[in-house]
Amino acid sequence: MEQLHQKRVVVIGSGPAGLTSAIYAGRAELDTTVIAGFQPGGQLTITSEVENYPGFAEGIQGPELMENMRRQAERFGAKFVDDNVTAVDFSGPVHKIFVEDQLYEADAVVIATGASALWLNVPGEQRLRGRGISGCATCDGFFFRGKEIAIVGGGDSALEEALYLTRFASKVTLLHRSAKLRASRIMQERVLNHPKIEVRYETTIEEALGENKLEALRLRNTRTSAGRGEISQFALEGLFVAIGHRPNTDLFKGWLEMNEQGYLIVEGETGTKIPGVFVAGDVFDYRYRQAITAAGSGCKAALDAEKYLEQLVERPIERQTVRLVLEQNDTLLAV
Ligand SMILES: Cc1cc2nc3c(=O)[nH]c(=O)nc-3n(C[C@H](O)[C@H](O)[C@H](O)COP(=O)(O)OP(=O)(O)OC[C@H]3O[C@@H](n4cnc5c(N)ncnc54)[C@H](O)[C@@H]3O)c2cc1C
């Protein structure tokens, strides 16, 4: 038995993309519900200072920024459900979103489930995130002016971030677990020829050390001692983990198109193959991955949803039947 909730717009995800969509949809007086997910407020809730979001001259704490966005959406009538969407059904004209035994039906859906940075999962890493360990060079590079730092990874994005970090850091050490980088030849040339970058191959990170801030890494050189590797300690002030991101799109497999990495593919600016289903933020945008770009696409998705709803012809029978039952009972037990 499912309990049915009927909405004009359901937003899945409550990071900058989802909350901006909710602000716009709410302000357009569309009955809007946000399913906030396992991380209400999104990725910025695990960072401290955000210095590049426009409008905050002195910077703002990530959690505070997201709390403000949520309150702004609530001010325009958006309702929140602090739970995960467990399944979707986009087969009919009315889109179905399941949250355990609750069924949300919506005329328009904005998917803003973001992407999660992959972490090393070594001791000390979680404790020191935001205290010297970061997953975003564009976001946090500025804090490491004149400092010695490392970056772990070997693909194009890791090398791009290593080059970016040379603007701030006094020295950047690229740590890579195998004997060859995966990145394109041109990126490799740029990195290998850069005077501030040193590459350490066949090196893995065993542990991040430091109480309240990162002080050193325990490294293993996997080439030596018949694979067991030689352990050393490497003093530094910052570590950037650039081993990839995983878009939160498992839910949409079989319904929406994705690229090889699982990022949703958009049609036009925010559309999908399914009318009334829109996409915003890091869940499709693997290139920019910033709060402001996520918020920008959240705005576009809500405006596109609003346009779509304006054009939607009144739906027939099935909806009217549901309305009759709802008149007698606030909620409906659906079959
Ligand atoms: C440590 C760190 C620091 C950063 N610092 C900055 C910075 O200083 N400046 C900057 O511009 N950017 C920064 N970023 C990047 C920025 O946080 C992201 O680009 C931005 O949050 C993406 O927004 P989004 O709304 O697309 O997704 P996210 O913020 O990832 O939000 C995704 C949302 O989807 C929800 N969700 C996922 N699955 C489900 C589900 N099944 N059901 C319901 N909800 C679901 C989650 O709960 C979450 O609320 C940083 C990122 C990290 C990790």
Short mmCIF file of C-alpha atoms and ligand atoms in Angstrom, two decimals:
data_model
loop_
_atom_site.label_atom_id
_atom_site.label_comp_id
_atom_site.label_asym_id
_atom_site.label_seq_id
_atom_site.Cartn_x
_atom_site.Cartn_y
_atom_site.Cartn_z
CA MET A 1 0.00 0.00 0.00
CA GLU A 2 1.37 3.40 -0.91
CA GLN A 3 0.31 6.76 0.33
CA LEU A 4 -0.19 9.15 -2.57
CA HIS A 5 0.85 12.79 -2.67
CA GLN A 6 0.09 14.81 -5.78
CA LYS A 7 2.34 17.70 -6.67
CA ARG A 8 2.86 20.03 -9.56
CA VAL A 9 6.64 19.84 -9.25
CA VAL A 10 8.90 17.42 -7.40
CA VAL A 11 12.57 18.32 -7.06
CA ILE A 12 14.89 15.41 -6.25
CA GLY A 13 17.96 16.67 -4.36
CA SER A 14 18.60 19.66 -2.11
CA GLY A 15 22.03 20.97 -3.14
CA PRO A 16 22.38 24.38 -4.83
CA ALA A 17 20.72 23.04 -8.01
CA GLY A 18 17.67 21.53 -6.31
CA LEU A 19 17.15 24.42 -3.89
CA THR A 20 17.42 27.05 -6.63
CA SER A 21 14.84 25.10 -8.65
CA ALA A 22 12.60 25.04 -5.59
CA ILE A 23 12.97 28.80 -5.07
CA TYR A 24 11.96 29.49 -8.68
CA ALA A 25 9.17 26.90 -8.82
CA GLY A 26 7.80 28.02 -5.45
CA ARG A 27 7.91 31.66 -6.47
CA ALA A 28 6.01 30.75 -9.64
CA GLU A 29 3.32 29.45 -7.26
CA LEU A 30 3.74 25.86 -8.37
CA ASP A 31 2.96 23.32 -5.67
CA THR A 32 6.54 22.14 -5.09
CA THR A 33 8.07 19.40 -2.95
CA VAL A 34 11.79 18.81 -2.53
CA ILE A 35 12.93 15.31 -1.63
CA ALA A 36 16.16 16.32 0.09
CA GLY A 37 17.99 12.97 0.10
CA PHE A 38 20.77 11.45 2.17
CA GLN A 39 22.67 14.75 2.27
CA PRO A 40 20.23 17.62 2.87
CA GLY A 41 21.94 20.74 1.49
CA GLY A 42 24.26 18.72 -0.74
CA GLN A 43 28.03 18.73 -1.03
CA LEU A 44 28.56 22.22 0.40
CA THR A 45 27.44 20.98 3.80
CA ILE A 46 30.75 19.11 4.13
CA THR A 47 32.93 22.14 3.48
CA SER A 48 33.70 25.12 5.65
CA GLU A 49 34.40 28.47 3.96
CA VAL A 50 32.86 29.15 0.54
CA GLU A 51 34.59 32.19 -0.90
CA ASN A 52 33.46 32.17 -4.53
CA TYR A 53 29.68 32.21 -4.26
CA PRO A 54 28.64 35.69 -5.42
CA GLY A 55 27.01 37.99 -2.91
CA PHE A 56 29.10 37.11 0.14
CA ALA A 57 32.00 39.53 0.12
CA GLU A 58 33.56 38.00 3.23
CA GLY A 59 32.72 34.39 2.27
CA ILE A 60 30.17 32.19 3.97
CA GLN A 61 30.22 28.77 5.66
CA GLY A 62 28.91 26.06 3.32
CA PRO A 63 26.21 24.75 5.72
CA GLU A 64 25.00 28.30 6.40
CA LEU A 65 24.71 29.07 2.69
CA MET A 66 22.65 25.93 2.15
CA GLU A 67 20.45 26.59 5.18
CA ASN A 68 19.73 30.07 3.76
CA MET A 69 18.80 28.61 0.39
CA ARG A 70 16.44 26.12 2.03
CA ARG A 71 14.74 28.84 4.08
CA GLN A 72 14.40 30.94 0.93
CA ALA A 73 12.68 28.03 -0.86
CA GLU A 74 10.40 27.44 2.16
CA ARG A 75 9.49 31.13 2.13
CA PHE A 76 8.00 30.59 -1.32
CA GLY A 77 6.02 27.57 -0.22
CA ALA A 78 8.30 24.64 -1.10
CA LYS A 79 7.76 21.61 1.16
CA PHE A 80 10.64 19.35 2.17
CA VAL A 81 10.89 15.62 2.72
CA ASP A 82 14.20 14.65 4.35
CA ASP A 83 14.43 11.22 2.84
CA ASN A 84 15.77 9.39 -0.22
CA VAL A 85 13.91 8.66 -3.39
CA THR A 86 13.95 4.88 -3.68
CA ALA A 87 12.52 4.43 -7.20
CA VAL A 88 10.99 6.37 -10.07
CA ASP A 89 8.52 5.46 -12.79
CA PHE A 90 8.55 7.76 -15.78
CA SER A 91 6.39 5.54 -18.00
CA GLY A 92 3.22 7.62 -17.96
CA PRO A 93 2.28 11.26 -18.40
CA VAL A 94 2.24 11.65 -14.61
CA HIS A 95 5.69 10.97 -13.16
CA LYS A 96 5.92 8.71 -10.14
CA ILE A 97 8.52 9.14 -7.44
CA PHE A 98 8.70 6.65 -4.62
CA VAL A 99 10.07 7.35 -1.16
CA GLU A 100 9.76 3.96 0.52
CA ASP A 101 5.97 3.47 0.82
CA GLN A 102 5.14 7.05 -0.13
CA LEU A 103 4.24 7.78 -3.74
CA TYR A 104 4.66 11.28 -5.11
CA GLU A 105 3.02 12.03 -8.44
CA ALA A 106 4.24 15.09 -10.29
CA ASP A 107 3.55 16.78 -13.57
CA ALA A 108 7.14 17.97 -13.71
CA VAL A 109 10.27 16.62 -12.05
CA VAL A 110 13.65 18.29 -11.60
CA ILE A 111 16.47 15.83 -11.01
CA ALA A 112 19.29 17.44 -9.02
CA THR A 113 20.90 14.47 -7.29
CA GLY A 114 24.47 15.72 -7.80
CA ALA A 115 27.63 13.69 -7.84
CA SER A 116 29.73 12.39 -4.97
CA ALA A 117 33.50 12.81 -4.96
CA LEU A 118 35.32 9.50 -4.63
CA TRP A 119 37.59 9.33 -1.62
CA LEU A 120 40.55 7.14 -0.79
CA ASN A 121 38.99 5.66 2.34
CA VAL A 122 42.27 5.54 4.23
CA PRO A 123 42.62 6.19 7.98
CA GLY A 124 42.61 9.89 8.86
CA GLU A 125 41.06 11.03 5.58
CA GLN A 126 37.53 11.61 6.77
CA ARG A 127 38.66 13.33 9.98
CA LEU A 128 40.92 15.74 8.06
CA ARG A 129 38.52 16.62 5.25
CA GLY A 130 38.16 20.39 5.26
CA ARG A 131 41.29 20.51 7.48
CA GLY A 132 43.87 20.16 4.75
CA ILE A 133 42.19 17.46 2.68
CA SER A 134 39.94 18.59 -0.14
CA GLY A 135 38.11 17.12 -3.12
CA CYS A 136 37.95 20.33 -5.15
CA ALA A 137 40.95 22.35 -6.39
CA THR A 138 38.85 25.16 -7.88
CA CYS A 139 37.06 25.53 -4.57
CA ASP A 140 39.93 25.25 -2.09
CA GLY A 141 43.19 25.87 -4.00
CA PHE A 142 43.19 29.49 -2.89
CA PHE A 143 43.61 28.45 0.77
CA PHE A 144 47.00 26.89 0.01
CA ARG A 145 48.91 29.95 -1.13
CA GLY A 146 52.65 29.43 -0.65
CA LYS A 147 52.16 25.93 0.82
CA GLU A 148 53.47 22.53 -0.14
CA ILE A 149 50.68 20.22 -1.22
CA ALA A 150 49.99 16.93 -3.00
CA ILE A 151 47.32 15.73 -5.34
CA VAL A 152 46.37 12.11 -5.86
CA GLY A 153 45.12 10.82 -9.22
CA GLY A 154 46.36 10.19 -12.74
CA GLY A 155 43.58 11.15 -15.16
CA ASP A 156 43.04 14.36 -17.11
CA SER A 157 41.09 16.06 -14.31
CA ALA A 158 43.78 15.30 -11.73
CA LEU A 159 46.48 16.73 -13.97
CA GLU A 160 44.37 19.76 -14.80
CA GLU A 161 43.86 20.35 -11.08
CA ALA A 162 47.60 19.88 -10.42
CA LEU A 163 48.37 22.60 -12.97
CA TYR A 164 45.70 24.86 -11.49
CA LEU A 165 47.12 24.38 -7.99
CA THR A 166 50.57 25.62 -9.09
CA ARG A 167 49.07 29.13 -9.11
CA PHE A 168 48.90 29.02 -5.34
CA ALA A 169 51.12 26.29 -3.91
CA SER A 170 54.90 26.53 -3.60
CA LYS A 171 55.18 22.90 -4.72
CA VAL A 172 52.70 20.30 -5.97
CA THR A 173 53.48 16.58 -5.74
CA LEU A 174 51.34 14.34 -7.91
CA LEU A 175 50.93 10.92 -6.33
CA HIS A 176 49.95 8.14 -8.68
CA ARG A 177 49.50 4.47 -7.84
CA SER A 178 50.72 2.96 -11.13
CA ALA A 179 53.81 3.44 -13.28
CA LYS A 180 51.99 5.41 -15.99
CA LEU A 181 49.58 8.33 -15.95
CA ARG A 182 46.22 7.78 -17.65
CA ALA A 183 45.87 11.38 -18.79
CA SER A 184 46.22 12.57 -22.39
CA ARG A 185 49.73 13.07 -23.75
CA ILE A 186 49.38 16.86 -23.92
CA MET A 187 48.35 17.07 -20.25
CA GLN A 188 51.21 14.77 -19.26
CA GLU A 189 53.70 16.96 -21.11
CA ARG A 190 52.43 20.07 -19.37
CA VAL A 191 52.64 18.46 -15.94
CA LEU A 192 55.99 16.75 -16.45
CA ASN A 193 57.55 19.98 -17.72
CA HIS A 194 56.15 22.17 -14.98
CA PRO A 195 58.89 23.41 -12.62
CA LYS A 196 56.60 23.33 -9.55
CA ILE A 197 55.27 19.78 -10.08
CA GLU A 198 56.95 16.54 -9.07
CA VAL A 199 55.36 13.20 -10.00
CA ARG A 200 55.76 10.17 -7.73
CA TYR A 201 54.72 6.99 -9.49
CA GLU A 202 53.76 3.67 -7.92
CA THR A 203 52.89 5.41 -4.71
CA THR A 204 49.79 4.87 -2.60
CA ILE A 205 48.58 6.76 0.44
CA GLU A 206 48.25 4.57 3.53
CA GLU A 207 47.20 7.14 6.09
CA ALA A 208 46.64 10.87 6.58
CA LEU A 209 48.34 12.15 9.73
CA GLY A 210 47.57 15.14 11.95
CA GLU A 211 45.17 15.90 14.79
CA ASN A 212 43.23 18.96 13.75
CA LYS A 213 44.93 19.64 10.44
CA LEU A 214 46.80 17.61 7.89
CA GLU A 215 50.49 17.40 8.72
CA ALA A 216 51.81 14.43 6.75
CA LEU A 217 50.96 11.38 4.68
CA ARG A 218 52.15 7.84 5.21
CA LEU A 219 53.09 6.64 1.72
CA ARG A 220 53.87 3.24 0.30
CA ASN A 221 56.12 2.83 -2.71
CA THR A 222 54.62 -0.27 -4.34
CA ARG A 223 57.60 -0.90 -6.65
CA THR A 224 59.99 -1.90 -3.91
CA SER A 225 60.30 -4.94 -1.60
CA ALA A 226 58.46 -7.46 -3.78
CA GLY A 227 55.17 -5.59 -3.81
CA ARG A 228 54.94 -5.02 -0.05
CA GLY A 229 56.43 -1.61 -0.56
CA GLU A 230 58.61 0.76 1.32
CA ILE A 231 56.80 3.02 3.76
CA SER A 232 57.79 6.67 4.15
CA GLN A 233 56.39 9.80 5.73
CA PHE A 234 55.76 12.91 3.63
CA ALA A 235 55.24 16.25 5.41
CA LEU A 236 52.81 18.63 3.68
CA GLU A 237 49.92 20.99 4.36
CA GLY A 238 47.33 20.04 1.78
CA LEU A 239 46.09 17.02 -0.12
CA PHE A 240 43.67 17.14 -3.04
CA VAL A 241 41.92 13.90 -3.87
CA ALA A 242 41.18 13.80 -7.61
CA ILE A 243 40.32 10.18 -8.28
CA GLY A 244 36.92 10.88 -9.81
CA HIS A 245 33.28 11.52 -9.02
CA ARG A 246 30.30 9.23 -9.08
CA PRO A 247 27.03 10.79 -10.24
CA ASN A 248 24.02 9.78 -8.13
CA THR A 249 22.05 8.33 -11.02
CA ASP A 250 21.46 4.63 -10.22
CA LEU A 251 17.79 5.44 -9.71
CA PHE A 252 17.37 6.58 -13.27
CA LYS A 253 18.93 3.59 -15.03
CA GLY A 254 16.56 2.35 -17.70
CA TRP A 255 14.60 5.61 -17.69
CA LEU A 256 17.08 8.28 -18.74
CA GLU A 257 20.12 8.40 -20.99
CA MET A 258 23.54 8.48 -19.35
CA ASN A 259 27.10 8.66 -20.56
CA GLU A 260 29.71 5.99 -19.75
CA GLN A 261 30.42 7.47 -16.33
CA GLY A 262 26.72 7.58 -15.45
CA TYR A 263 26.19 11.33 -15.87
CA LEU A 264 22.73 12.17 -17.22
CA ILE A 265 22.60 13.40 -20.79
CA VAL A 266 20.55 16.54 -21.31
CA GLU A 267 18.62 17.62 -24.35
CA GLY A 268 18.87 21.34 -24.96
CA GLU A 269 19.66 23.13 -21.70
CA THR A 270 17.90 21.01 -19.06
CA GLY A 271 15.53 18.61 -20.83
CA THR A 272 15.54 14.82 -21.17
CA LYS A 273 13.89 12.36 -23.53
CA ILE A 274 10.91 12.29 -21.17
CA PRO A 275 8.61 15.31 -21.34
CA GLY A 276 8.35 16.97 -17.97
CA VAL A 277 11.59 15.53 -16.58
CA PHE A 278 14.36 18.10 -16.23
CA VAL A 279 17.93 17.90 -14.99
CA ALA A 280 20.12 20.37 -13.07
CA GLY A 281 23.57 20.60 -11.48
CA ASP A 282 26.46 18.18 -11.06
CA VAL A 283 24.29 15.19 -11.97
CA PHE A 284 24.87 16.07 -15.61
CA ASP A 285 27.54 18.78 -15.49
CA TYR A 286 30.84 16.97 -14.98
CA ARG A 287 32.78 19.89 -16.38
CA TYR A 288 32.21 22.88 -14.09
CA ARG A 289 31.03 21.29 -10.81
CA GLN A 290 30.56 24.55 -8.93
CA ALA A 291 27.80 25.79 -6.64
CA ILE A 292 27.07 28.78 -8.86
CA THR A 293 26.83 26.70 -12.05
CA ALA A 294 24.63 24.15 -10.25
CA ALA A 295 22.38 26.96 -8.98
CA GLY A 296 22.27 28.48 -12.49
CA SER A 297 21.12 25.24 -14.05
CA GLY A 298 18.61 24.77 -11.21
CA CYS A 299 17.10 28.11 -12.18
CA LYS A 300 16.96 27.08 -15.85
CA ALA A 301 15.35 23.72 -15.04
CA ALA A 302 12.61 25.39 -12.97
CA LEU A 303 11.89 27.93 -15.71
CA ASP A 304 11.77 25.13 -18.29
CA ALA A 305 9.44 23.14 -16.02
CA GLU A 306 7.20 26.18 -15.62
CA LYS A 307 7.01 26.62 -19.42
CA TYR A 308 6.28 22.92 -19.83
CA LEU A 309 3.45 23.06 -17.30
CA GLU A 310 1.92 26.09 -19.00
CA GLN A 311 1.73 24.11 -22.22
CA LEU A 312 0.47 20.93 -20.63
CA VAL A 313 -3.10 20.20 -21.61
CA GLU A 314 -5.46 19.19 -18.78
CA ARG A 315 -4.99 15.49 -18.25
CA PRO A 316 -7.98 13.23 -18.72
CA ILE A 317 -9.87 10.62 -16.70
CA GLU A 318 -7.25 9.05 -14.42
CA ARG A 319 -6.44 12.41 -12.81
CA GLN A 320 -10.09 13.41 -12.39
CA THR A 321 -10.90 10.12 -10.67
CA VAL A 322 -8.08 10.70 -8.24
CA ARG A 323 -9.33 14.23 -7.56
CA LEU A 324 -12.83 12.95 -6.68
CA VAL A 325 -11.39 10.55 -4.14
CA LEU A 326 -9.12 13.24 -2.76
CA GLU A 327 -12.08 15.51 -2.16
CA GLN A 328 -13.38 12.97 0.34
CA ASN A 329 -10.04 12.18 1.86
CA ASP A 330 -6.95 14.35 2.10
CA THR A 331 -4.66 11.53 1.09
CA LEU A 332 -5.42 8.54 -1.03
CA LEU A 333 -4.38 4.96 -0.65
CA ALA A 334 -3.31 4.05 -4.14
CA VAL A 335 -3.37 0.59 -5.63
C1 LIG B 1 34.48 19.55 -0.07
C2 LIG B 1 33.85 20.35 -1.18
C3 LIG B 1 34.03 21.71 -1.20
C4 LIG B 1 33.43 22.46 -2.21
N1 LIG B 1 33.62 23.81 -2.21
C5 LIG B 1 33.03 24.55 -3.16
C6 LIG B 1 33.22 25.97 -3.18
O1 LIG B 1 33.92 26.53 -2.33
N2 LIG B 1 32.61 26.67 -4.17
C7 LIG B 1 31.85 26.06 -5.16
O2 LIG B 1 31.30 26.76 -6.01
N3 LIG B 1 31.67 24.74 -5.16
C8 LIG B 1 32.25 23.96 -4.22
N4 LIG B 1 32.10 22.60 -4.23
C9 LIG B 1 31.33 21.99 -5.33
C10 LIG B 1 29.83 22.16 -5.06
O3 LIG B 1 29.56 21.72 -3.76
C11 LIG B 1 29.01 21.37 -6.08
O4 LIG B 1 29.35 21.76 -7.39
C12 LIG B 1 27.53 21.62 -5.85
O5 LIG B 1 27.15 21.29 -4.53
C13 LIG B 1 26.67 20.79 -6.82
O6 LIG B 1 25.36 21.05 -6.52
P1 LIG B 1 24.17 20.05 -6.91
O7 LIG B 1 22.95 20.68 -6.37
O8 LIG B 1 24.24 19.73 -8.34
O9 LIG B 1 24.50 18.69 -6.15
P2 LIG B 1 24.90 18.32 -4.67
O10 LIG B 1 25.36 19.47 -3.88
O11 LIG B 1 25.79 17.14 -4.82
O12 LIG B 1 23.51 17.83 -4.04
C14 LIG B 1 22.94 16.62 -4.43
C15 LIG B 1 21.68 16.41 -3.62
O13 LIG B 1 21.00 15.26 -4.13
C16 LIG B 1 20.50 14.52 -3.05
N5 LIG B 1 20.28 13.14 -3.48
C17 LIG B 1 21.17 12.25 -3.99
N6 LIG B 1 20.55 11.05 -4.19
C18 LIG B 1 19.26 11.22 -3.81
C19 LIG B 1 18.12 10.38 -3.76
N7 LIG B 1 18.14 9.10 -4.12
N8 LIG B 1 16.95 10.88 -3.32
C20 LIG B 1 16.86 12.19 -2.95
N9 LIG B 1 17.92 13.03 -2.97
C21 LIG B 1 19.09 12.55 -3.38
C22 LIG B 1 21.54 14.69 -1.95
O14 LIG B 1 20.96 14.44 -0.68
C23 LIG B 1 21.90 16.18 -2.14
O15 LIG B 1 21.02 16.96 -1.40
C24 LIG B 1 32.67 21.83 -3.23
C25 LIG B 1 32.48 20.44 -3.19
C26 LIG B 1 33.05 19.70 -2.18
C27 LIG B 1 32.84 18.21 -2.14
#
